[in-house]
Coordinates of C-alpha atoms and ligand atoms in Angstrom, one line a residue:
M1132 CA 0.1 0.1 0.0
L1133 CA 1.1 3.7 -0.7
S1134 CA -1.3 5.8 1.6
A1135 CA -0.4 9.1 1.9
K1136 CA 2.4 8.7 0.0
R1137 CA 3.4 11.7 -2.1
I1138 CA 4.7 11.0 -5.8
L1139 CA 6.1 13.6 -8.3
L1140 CA 5.7 11.9 -11.6
I1141 CA 8.0 13.7 -14.5
I1142 CA 6.7 12.1 -17.7
G1143 CA 9.0 12.5 -20.7
G1144 CA 8.5 12.5 -24.3
G1145 CA 8.2 9.2 -25.5
I1146 CA 5.4 6.5 -27.2
A1147 CA 5.4 4.5 -23.5
A1148 CA 4.2 7.8 -21.8
Y1149 CA 0.6 6.3 -22.5
K1150 CA 1.1 4.1 -19.8
T1151 CA 1.6 6.9 -17.3
L1152 CA -2.2 7.3 -17.4
D1153 CA -2.8 3.9 -16.3
L1154 CA 0.4 4.2 -13.5
I1155 CA -1.5 7.7 -12.2
R1156 CA -4.6 5.5 -11.9
R1157 CA -3.0 2.3 -9.7
L1158 CA -0.9 4.9 -7.7
R1159 CA -4.3 6.6 -6.8
E1160 CA -6.0 3.4 -6.1
R1161 CA -3.3 2.5 -3.7
G1162 CA -3.7 5.7 -1.8
A1163 CA -0.7 7.7 -3.3
S1164 CA -1.4 11.3 -4.2
V1165 CA 0.2 11.9 -7.8
T1166 CA 1.7 15.5 -8.5
P1167 CA 2.4 15.6 -12.2
V1168 CA 5.1 17.4 -14.5
L1169 CA 4.7 17.0 -18.2
T1170 CA 7.8 17.6 -20.1
R1171 CA 7.3 19.7 -23.7
A1172 CA 8.0 16.4 -25.2
G1173 CA 5.9 14.3 -23.2
A1174 CA 2.7 16.5 -23.9
E1175 CA 3.3 15.6 -27.5
F1176 CA 2.2 12.1 -26.5
V1177 CA -0.6 12.8 -23.8
T1178 CA -2.5 15.6 -22.8
P1179 CA -2.2 17.6 -19.7
L1180 CA -6.0 17.6 -19.7
A1181 CA -6.0 13.4 -19.3
V1182 CA -3.1 13.7 -16.9
S1183 CA -4.7 16.3 -14.7
A1184 CA -7.7 14.4 -14.9
L1185 CA -6.7 10.9 -13.8
A1186 CA -3.9 12.6 -11.2
G1187 CA -6.9 14.8 -9.9
H1188 CA -4.3 17.5 -9.7
R1189 CA -2.9 20.3 -12.0
V1190 CA -0.1 19.7 -14.3
F1191 CA 3.2 21.4 -13.9
S1192 CA 4.7 22.1 -17.3
D1193 CA 7.0 24.9 -17.7
L1194 CA 9.7 26.5 -15.8
F1195 CA 9.0 30.0 -16.3
D1196 CA 5.3 29.9 -15.6
L1197 CA 5.1 32.6 -13.7
T1198 CA 1.9 31.3 -11.8
D1199 CA 3.5 28.2 -11.3
E1200 CA 6.1 30.2 -9.7
A1201 CA 4.0 32.3 -7.6
E1202 CA 2.0 29.3 -6.4
M1203 CA 4.8 26.5 -5.8
G1204 CA 8.4 27.4 -7.0
H1205 CA 10.3 24.6 -8.8
I1206 CA 12.7 24.1 -5.7
Q1207 CA 9.7 24.1 -3.4
L1208 CA 8.0 21.2 -6.0
S1209 CA 11.3 19.1 -6.2
R1210 CA 11.0 18.8 -2.2
S1211 CA 7.3 18.2 -2.0
A1212 CA 7.5 14.4 -2.6
D1213 CA 8.5 11.2 -1.1
L1214 CA 9.6 9.7 -4.2
I1215 CA 10.1 11.2 -7.7
V1216 CA 9.4 9.1 -10.4
V1217 CA 10.6 9.8 -14.2
A1218 CA 8.4 7.4 -16.6
P1219 CA 9.2 7.4 -19.4
A1220 CA 12.8 8.2 -18.7
T1221 CA 14.0 9.1 -22.3
A1222 CA 17.6 8.9 -23.4
D1223 CA 17.6 12.7 -23.5
L1224 CA 16.2 13.1 -20.2
M1225 CA 19.0 10.7 -18.4
A1226 CA 21.6 12.4 -20.2
K1227 CA 20.4 15.8 -18.5
M1228 CA 20.3 13.8 -15.4
A1229 CA 23.9 12.2 -15.9
T1230 CA 25.5 15.9 -16.8
G1231 CA 23.4 18.1 -14.3
R1232 CA 21.8 19.9 -16.8
A1233 CA 18.5 22.3 -15.7
D1234 CA 16.8 23.7 -18.6
D1235 CA 13.3 23.0 -18.2
L1236 CA 11.0 22.1 -15.5
A1237 CA 11.8 18.2 -15.1
S1238 CA 15.4 18.6 -15.6
T1239 CA 15.5 21.5 -13.2
V1240 CA 13.2 19.7 -10.2
L1241 CA 15.5 16.8 -10.8
L1242 CA 19.0 18.8 -10.0
A1243 CA 17.5 20.6 -7.2
T1244 CA 15.7 17.6 -5.3
D1245 CA 17.0 15.8 -2.1
T1246 CA 14.1 13.3 -2.8
P1247 CA 15.1 9.6 -4.1
V1248 CA 14.5 9.2 -7.7
L1249 CA 13.4 6.4 -9.8
I1250 CA 13.1 5.9 -13.3
A1251 CA 11.6 3.8 -16.1
P1252 CA 13.6 4.4 -19.0
A1253 CA 12.2 3.5 -22.5
M1254 CA 14.0 4.1 -25.8
N1255 CA 14.9 2.4 -29.0
V1256 CA 17.2 -0.7 -28.3
R1257 CA 20.3 1.1 -30.2
M1258 CA 19.9 4.4 -28.1
W1259 CA 19.8 2.1 -24.8
Q1260 CA 22.8 0.4 -26.2
H1261 CA 24.7 3.3 -27.4
A1262 CA 28.0 3.8 -25.3
A1263 CA 26.7 7.4 -24.2
T1264 CA 23.3 6.1 -22.7
Q1265 CA 25.6 3.1 -21.1
R1266 CA 27.7 5.8 -19.4
N1267 CA 24.7 7.5 -18.1
I1268 CA 23.4 4.7 -16.6
A1269 CA 26.6 3.9 -14.9
T1270 CA 26.7 7.8 -13.7
L1271 CA 23.0 7.9 -12.5
K1272 CA 23.2 4.4 -10.7
G1273 CA 26.4 5.4 -9.0
D1274 CA 24.4 8.8 -7.9
G1275 CA 21.9 6.3 -6.4
I1276 CA 19.0 6.8 -8.7
T1277 CA 16.8 3.7 -9.1
F1278 CA 15.8 1.9 -12.2
A1279 CA 12.6 0.0 -13.2
G1280 CA 13.1 -1.7 -16.2
P1281 CA 13.9 -1.7 -19.3
N1282 CA 12.3 -4.9 -20.4
A1283 CA 13.4 -6.5 -23.7
G1284 CA 11.0 -7.3 -26.4
D1285 CA 9.0 -5.5 -29.3
M1286 CA 9.3 -1.9 -29.8
A1287 CA 6.9 0.6 -31.1
C1288 CA 9.5 1.3 -33.7
G1289 CA 9.5 -2.1 -34.9
E1290 CA 12.8 -3.4 -33.5
H1291 CA 13.5 -5.9 -30.7
G1292 CA 15.5 -6.3 -27.7
P1293 CA 16.1 -3.7 -24.4
G1294 CA 14.5 -0.7 -24.2
R1295 CA 11.0 -1.2 -23.6
M1296 CA 9.5 0.7 -20.6
A1297 CA 8.7 -1.7 -17.7
E1298 CA 5.0 -2.6 -17.5
V1299 CA 3.1 -0.5 -14.8
P1300 CA 2.6 -3.4 -12.4
E1301 CA 6.5 -3.7 -12.4
I1302 CA 7.0 0.2 -11.8
L1303 CA 4.1 0.2 -8.9
D1304 CA 6.3 -2.6 -7.5
A1305 CA 9.5 -0.7 -8.0
I1306 CA 7.7 2.4 -6.3
E1307 CA 6.5 0.3 -3.4
H1308 CA 9.9 -1.0 -2.8
A1309 CA 11.8 2.1 -2.9
L1310 CA 9.5 3.8 -0.5
G1311 CA 9.2 0.7 2.0
D1312 CA 9.6 1.2 5.5
G1313 CA 11.7 -1.9 5.8
P1314 CA 13.0 -3.0 9.4
L1315 CA 16.4 -1.5 8.5
K1316 CA 15.1 1.8 7.6
G1317 CA 17.5 4.6 8.6
Q1318 CA 20.7 1.8 8.9
R1319 CA 23.7 1.9 7.1
V1320 CA 25.3 -1.4 6.0
L1321 CA 28.6 -2.2 4.2
V1322 CA 28.8 -5.2 2.0
T1323 CA 32.2 -6.3 0.9
S1324 CA 32.0 -8.6 -2.2
G1325 CA 33.8 -10.5 -4.8
P1326 CA 37.1 -11.4 -5.3
T1327 CA 40.7 -9.1 -5.3
H1328 CA 43.0 -8.9 -8.2
E1329 CA 46.9 -8.4 -7.0
P1330 CA 48.7 -7.4 -9.7
I1331 CA 52.3 -9.3 -10.7
D1332 CA 53.2 -6.9 -13.3
P1333 CA 50.8 -4.4 -15.1
V1334 CA 49.1 -7.4 -17.3
R1335 CA 49.1 -10.3 -15.1
Y1336 CA 47.5 -10.6 -11.5
I1337 CA 46.7 -13.3 -9.0
A1338 CA 42.9 -13.7 -8.3
N1339 CA 40.6 -16.2 -6.9
R1340 CA 37.3 -17.9 -8.2
S1341 CA 34.9 -15.8 -6.0
S1342 CA 32.1 -14.6 -8.6
G1343 CA 30.8 -12.0 -6.1
A1344 CA 27.2 -14.0 -6.3
Q1345 CA 26.6 -14.4 -2.4
G1346 CA 28.0 -11.1 -1.4
T1347 CA 25.6 -9.5 -4.2
E1348 CA 22.8 -11.0 -3.0
I1349 CA 23.1 -10.2 0.4
A1350 CA 23.4 -6.4 -0.7
R1351 CA 20.2 -6.7 -2.5
A1352 CA 18.4 -8.7 0.5
L1353 CA 19.6 -5.9 2.9
A1354 CA 18.4 -3.1 0.3
A1355 CA 15.1 -4.6 0.0
L1356 CA 14.7 -4.5 4.0
G1357 CA 15.1 -0.6 3.7
A1358 CA 18.6 -0.4 4.6
H1359 CA 21.3 2.2 2.7
V1360 CA 24.0 -0.4 1.5
V1361 CA 27.4 0.7 0.4
F1362 CA 28.7 -2.2 -1.5
V1363 CA 32.4 -2.3 -2.0
T1364 CA 33.0 -4.9 -4.7
G1365 CA 36.0 -6.2 -6.4
P1366 CA 36.3 -7.5 -9.9
A1367 CA 32.9 -9.7 -9.6
T1368 CA 31.6 -11.5 -12.5
V1369 CA 27.9 -10.6 -11.4
P1370 CA 27.0 -7.3 -11.6
P1371 CA 25.9 -5.3 -8.6
P1372 CA 22.2 -5.1 -7.3
D1373 CA 20.3 -2.1 -8.1
G1374 CA 19.1 0.5 -5.2
V1375 CA 22.9 0.4 -3.5
T1376 CA 25.8 2.9 -3.4
V1377 CA 28.9 0.9 -5.5
I1378 CA 32.4 1.2 -4.9
R1379 CA 34.6 -0.5 -7.1
V1380 CA 38.1 -1.7 -6.2
E1381 CA 40.9 -4.2 -7.3
T1382 CA 43.1 -4.9 -4.6
A1383 CA 42.7 -5.6 -0.8
R1384 CA 44.4 -2.4 0.1
E1385 CA 42.2 -0.5 -2.3
M1386 CA 39.1 -2.4 -0.4
L1387 CA 40.6 -1.4 2.9
D1388 CA 40.7 2.1 1.8
A1389 CA 37.2 2.2 0.4
V1390 CA 35.6 0.1 3.6
E1391 CA 37.7 3.1 6.2
A1392 CA 36.1 5.8 4.0
T1393 CA 32.8 4.5 4.3
L1394 CA 32.7 4.3 8.1
P1395 CA 30.8 5.0 10.2
V1396 CA 28.1 1.8 9.4
D1397 CA 25.7 0.3 11.8
A1398 CA 26.7 -3.2 10.4
A1399 CA 29.7 -4.4 8.1
I1400 CA 29.2 -7.6 6.1
C1401 CA 32.4 -9.1 5.0
A1402 CA 31.4 -11.4 2.1
A1403 CA 34.7 -10.6 0.0
A1404 CA 37.0 -13.4 -0.9
V1405 CA 40.3 -10.8 -0.3
A1406 CA 43.5 -12.2 -1.5
D1407 CA 45.5 -12.9 1.5
W1408 CA 48.9 -11.9 0.0
R1409 CA 50.1 -9.7 -2.4
V1410 CA 52.9 -9.5 -4.8
S1411 CA 55.4 -7.5 -3.0
S1412 CA 57.8 -7.4 -5.8
A1413 CA 55.2 -6.5 -8.5
S1414 CA 56.9 -4.8 -11.3
D1415 CA 55.8 -1.4 -13.6
H1416 CA 56.7 -3.1 -16.5
K1417 CA 55.5 -6.5 -17.9
I1418 CA 58.0 -9.0 -16.7
K1419 CA 59.7 -10.5 -20.0
K1420 CA 60.3 -14.5 -20.4
T1421 CA 64.0 -14.7 -20.4
K1422 CA 65.9 -17.9 -21.5
G1423 CA 66.9 -20.0 -18.4
G1424 CA 65.4 -17.9 -15.8
L1425 CA 61.9 -18.1 -14.1
P1426 CA 61.0 -14.9 -12.1
V1427 CA 60.8 -15.4 -8.5
L1428 CA 58.1 -13.5 -6.9
A1429 CA 58.3 -12.2 -3.4
F1430 CA 54.9 -11.9 -1.0
A1431 CA 53.3 -9.4 1.4
E1432 CA 50.5 -10.1 3.8
N1433 CA 47.4 -8.3 2.6
P1434 CA 45.7 -6.2 5.5
D1435 CA 42.7 -8.2 7.0
I1436 CA 39.6 -6.1 6.4
L1437 CA 37.3 -8.1 8.4
A1438 CA 39.9 -8.3 11.4
T1439 CA 40.4 -4.4 11.3
L1440 CA 36.6 -4.0 11.3
S1441 CA 36.1 -6.1 14.5
Q1442 CA 38.9 -4.7 16.4
K1443 CA 38.3 -1.3 16.1
T1444 CA 38.0 0.4 19.6
T1445 CA 36.4 3.4 18.3
G1446 CA 33.6 3.7 15.8
R1447 CA 33.4 -0.3 15.3
P1448 CA 30.2 -1.3 13.4
R1449 CA 27.3 -2.7 16.0
L1450 CA 27.4 -6.0 14.1
V1451 CA 30.6 -7.5 12.1
V1452 CA 29.9 -10.3 10.0
G1453 CA 32.6 -12.7 7.9
F1454 CA 32.8 -15.3 6.0
A1455 CA 34.9 -18.8 6.4
A1456 CA 35.1 -20.6 3.3
E1457 CA 36.6 -24.1 4.5
T1458 CA 37.4 -27.1 2.8
D1459 CA 38.3 -29.2 5.9
D1460 CA 36.6 -29.0 9.7
V1461 CA 34.5 -26.5 8.6
I1462 CA 32.7 -25.6 12.0
T1463 CA 35.8 -26.2 14.1
N1464 CA 37.8 -23.9 11.8
A1465 CA 35.1 -21.4 11.5
T1466 CA 34.7 -21.0 15.3
A1467 CA 38.6 -20.6 15.5
K1468 CA 38.3 -17.9 13.1
R1469 CA 35.4 -16.1 15.0
A1470 CA 37.7 -15.8 17.9
R1471 CA 40.7 -14.9 15.8
K1472 CA 39.4 -12.3 14.0
G1473 CA 37.0 -10.7 16.7
C1474 CA 33.6 -10.8 14.7
D1475 CA 30.3 -11.2 15.8
W1476 CA 29.1 -13.9 13.4
I1477 CA 30.8 -16.2 10.9
V1478 CA 29.0 -17.5 7.9
A1479 CA 30.4 -20.9 7.4
N1480 CA 30.5 -23.1 4.2
D1481 CA 32.3 -25.9 2.7
V1482 CA 33.6 -25.0 -0.8
S1483 CA 35.4 -28.3 -1.4
P1484 CA 35.0 -28.7 -5.4
A1485 CA 32.8 -31.4 -5.0
T1486 CA 30.3 -29.3 -3.2
G1487 CA 30.0 -26.9 -6.3
I1488 CA 29.4 -23.9 -4.1
M1489 CA 32.2 -21.7 -5.2
G1490 CA 30.7 -20.0 -8.5
G1491 CA 27.5 -22.0 -8.0
T1492 CA 23.9 -20.6 -7.3
E1493 CA 23.4 -22.6 -4.1
N1494 CA 24.9 -22.6 -0.8
A1495 CA 25.3 -25.0 2.6
V1496 CA 26.1 -22.6 5.3
T1497 CA 26.6 -22.7 9.1
L1498 CA 26.3 -19.8 11.4
I1499 CA 28.2 -19.3 14.0
T1500 CA 27.5 -16.8 16.6
A1501 CA 28.1 -16.4 20.7
D1502 CA 25.6 -18.8 20.9
G1503 CA 27.0 -21.8 18.9
A1504 CA 26.7 -23.2 15.5
E1505 CA 23.6 -23.2 13.5
A1506 CA 23.3 -25.4 10.5
W1507 CA 21.0 -24.3 7.5
P1508 CA 19.8 -26.5 5.0
R1509 CA 21.3 -25.9 1.3
M1510 CA 19.3 -23.3 -0.5
G1511 CA 20.1 -20.9 -3.0
K1512 CA 22.4 -18.0 -2.4
D1513 CA 19.5 -15.5 -2.8
Q1514 CA 17.5 -17.5 0.1
V1515 CA 20.7 -17.5 2.2
A1516 CA 21.1 -13.8 1.8
V1517 CA 17.1 -13.2 2.7
Q1518 CA 17.6 -15.3 5.8
L1519 CA 20.9 -13.5 6.6
A1520 CA 19.3 -10.3 6.2
A1521 CA 16.2 -10.8 8.5
R1522 CA 18.8 -12.1 11.2
I1523 CA 20.7 -8.9 10.6
A1524 CA 17.4 -6.6 11.0
T1525 CA 16.7 -8.2 14.1
A1526 CA 20.4 -7.9 15.5
L1527 CA 20.2 -4.1 14.9
S1528 CA 16.7 -3.6 16.0
Ligands
C5P2879 O1 41.1 -15.6 6.9 P1 40.1 -16.0 5.9 O2 40.2 -15.4 4.4 O3 39.5 -17.2 5.6 O4 38.8 -15.3 6.3 C1 37.7 -14.9 5.4 C2 37.0 -13.6 5.9 O5 37.7 -12.6 6.3 C3 35.8 -13.4 4.9 O6 34.6 -12.9 5.9 C4 36.5 -12.3 4.6 O7 36.0 -11.2 3.6 C5 37.7 -11.8 5.3 N1 38.7 -11.2 5.0 C6 39.3 -9.8 4.8 N2 40.2 -9.4 4.7 C7 41.2 -10.5 4.4 C8 41.3 -11.7 4.2 C9 39.9 -12.1 4.6 O8 38.3 -8.9 5.2 N3 42.4 -9.8 3.9

């Protein structure tokens, strides 16, 4: 339900604008109020009269309408909602948002706001795939903008592929999710994820087989409960989830720097597979193959991020959770690891090749806390994440 939620709906200029008429009706059915802003291009596709009749609210449409400015200035308009929804978010609107332009009412509101923003992109498939749009998408995600869609499918222009605006029920789900008052609302949670890459020389590195799948699912599950998640990720093979602040790093030392810069947090979940060692003799130049001689690599120990966080005397997160990927004596080793590192919980799992867990979609974990070991049945990594996030929410409440 969205009762008493205030949505500022910016309608961009695309054929999918017709779907926003239904979106307005469904939002109002759920108890939300809708203040519509129609761009000049949007007004080519839906009329102000239809929008205002369905919204039960006048339509704002021009930055320099003096009556609007007298009644409600664009700054006030930008702050008067619980959520700003842009649908359809055209390539042009997204480019304006990504570059911070403010040359009409919609883009000015988007630049002036301190309200969360959710966009439902819609455009031709080639426009979506264009390097410029992809750059803008990355920028907007980094700015904390939430995306609903786009979907892949047949397009009004006769082409096929990604770029269709999400359907109204999907946008409604995303809006409910974005406005969700989950149990972790107001909590700031750090999640480390993925492997690290430790350079040998400019072209070679030491890595591990972590895909980042479990950390990604945990970040997603925590965000779904309303947490503000800062996701510090090494070069993972799975993409980061939507709705989290993503910080990308390569090496263990970069990861520690990013983690330190993220503090303070209420909880830290260290799911990254951080390399234990780095090559201390890493070369600035590509190491050449020489006849009769093999390169000798010297190693240095990497900082232990989990232990550093756990053993902080000031500003320690209230809850620090580590992982233990073991191939033998899982519970004994993980229990010892919990004590050694000083973290509150350890999520232990058996990563022997026969289990298929490392890089796979399932996990069988044992949660080790001060109260002992609790074995969870084998389940999808997404389910492990949902259960762990629920436990975290209880621990932080
Ligand atoms: O010591 P080990 O690598 O087995 O411990 C695993 C746990 O410690 C994981 O939670 C991992 O994210 C964390 N870790 C870390 N920094 C390191 C090594 C491990 O945060 N340098």
